[in-house]
Amino acid sequence: MITKLENLRDGITMENRSIEKNKENIKDKTRAKDNKKKVRRQPFKLKPTATIDYKQVDILLAFSTEHGKIKSRRSTNLTLKQQRQLSKSIKRARYLHLLPFVTSVEN
């Protein structure tokens, strides 16, 4: 009877040790992730003072997807003011038929 209790205790302590090791491994992995610096790419270089005009079709096409959607601020790294100007100018260019509303991608 005593040996069974000792075996149970040993089994529980072994389980506790393995759980603690797993927790330590998880902490080490999260620390490694925290140490890495996030590098933000700037795919579109625009000066903060630059204005976006609806007549600049080549620039507007760079900020829209192949389907004609306006790219998000997160992917373009523009300021809020620039993103508003961009969306207004793209919508104006669409209305004046300088840009297509939707482009069809053929298979």
mmCIF file of N, CA and C in Angstrom, residues 38-44 63 70-80 83 86:
data_model
loop_
_atom_site.group_PDB
_atom_site.id
_atom_site.type_symbol
_atom_site.label_atom_id
_atom_site.label_comp_id
_atom_site.label_asym_id
_atom_site.label_seq_id
_atom_site.Cartn_x
_atom_site.Cartn_y
_atom_site.Cartn_z
ATOM 1 N N LYS A 38 10.022 44.834 -35.069
ATOM 2 C CA LYS A 38 9.187 44.804 -36.256
ATOM 3 C C LYS A 38 9.694 45.851 -37.239
ATOM 4 N N VAL A 39 9.929 45.405 -38.439
ATOM 5 C CA VAL A 39 10.400 46.315 -39.478
ATOM 6 C C VAL A 39 9.228 46.626 -40.384
ATOM 7 N N ARG A 40 8.874 47.895 -40.435
ATOM 8 C CA ARG A 40 7.764 48.310 -41.288
ATOM 9 C C ARG A 40 8.310 48.732 -42.630
ATOM 10 N N ARG A 41 7.766 48.156 -43.648
ATOM 11 C CA ARG A 41 8.169 48.514 -44.996
ATOM 12 C C ARG A 41 7.397 49.736 -45.456
ATOM 13 N N GLN A 42 8.008 50.530 -46.278
ATOM 14 C CA GLN A 42 7.334 51.676 -46.856
ATOM 15 C C GLN A 42 7.291 51.489 -48.361
ATOM 16 N N PRO A 43 6.247 50.836 -48.843
ATOM 17 C CA PRO A 43 6.202 50.575 -50.282
ATOM 18 C C PRO A 43 5.968 51.824 -51.115
ATOM 19 N N PHE A 44 5.350 52.831 -50.546
ATOM 20 C CA PHE A 44 5.042 54.047 -51.291
ATOM 21 C C PHE A 44 5.676 55.226 -50.575
ATOM 22 N N PHE A 63 -1.901 52.952 -55.534
ATOM 23 C CA PHE A 63 -2.578 52.804 -54.255
ATOM 24 C C PHE A 63 -3.870 52.006 -54.343
ATOM 25 N N ILE A 70 -9.357 50.374 -52.994
ATOM 26 C CA ILE A 70 -8.367 51.260 -52.400
ATOM 27 C C ILE A 70 -7.632 50.486 -51.307
ATOM 28 N N LYS A 71 -6.300 50.540 -51.339
ATOM 29 C CA LYS A 71 -5.504 49.831 -50.333
ATOM 30 C C LYS A 71 -5.647 50.503 -48.981
ATOM 31 N N SER A 72 -5.523 49.707 -47.933
ATOM 32 C CA SER A 72 -5.708 50.226 -46.581
ATOM 33 C C SER A 72 -4.518 51.066 -46.143
ATOM 34 N N ARG A 73 -4.753 51.832 -45.124
ATOM 35 C CA ARG A 73 -3.718 52.700 -44.579
ATOM 36 C C ARG A 73 -2.579 51.887 -43.983
ATOM 37 N N ARG A 74 -2.915 50.728 -43.459
ATOM 38 C CA ARG A 74 -1.908 49.856 -42.869
ATOM 39 C C ARG A 74 -0.908 49.372 -43.915
ATOM 40 N N SER A 75 -1.400 49.063 -45.102
ATOM 41 C CA SER A 75 -0.502 48.548 -46.129
ATOM 42 C C SER A 75 0.230 49.656 -46.881
ATOM 43 N N THR A 76 -0.333 50.860 -46.911
ATOM 44 C CA THR A 76 0.311 51.951 -47.642
ATOM 45 C C THR A 76 1.190 52.819 -46.762
ATOM 46 N N ASN A 77 1.035 52.734 -45.445
ATOM 47 C CA ASN A 77 1.805 53.532 -44.479
ATOM 48 C C ASN A 77 1.660 55.034 -44.710
ATOM 49 N N LEU A 78 0.470 55.456 -45.033
ATOM 50 C CA LEU A 78 0.193 56.874 -45.206
ATOM 51 C C LEU A 78 -0.333 57.458 -43.906
ATOM 52 N N THR A 79 -0.256 58.779 -43.793
ATOM 53 C CA THR A 79 -0.865 59.430 -42.648
ATOM 54 C C THR A 79 -2.376 59.470 -42.865
ATOM 55 N N LEU A 80 -3.099 59.799 -41.823
ATOM 56 C CA LEU A 80 -4.557 59.834 -41.919
ATOM 57 C C LEU A 80 -5.017 60.879 -42.927
ATOM 58 N N GLN A 83 -4.361 59.591 -46.411
ATOM 59 C CA GLN A 83 -5.287 58.520 -46.790
ATOM 60 C C GLN A 83 -6.646 59.103 -47.180
ATOM 61 N N LEU A 86 -6.239 60.618 -50.563
ATOM 62 C CA LEU A 86 -6.132 59.537 -51.541
ATOM 63 C C LEU A 86 -7.496 58.978 -51.900
#
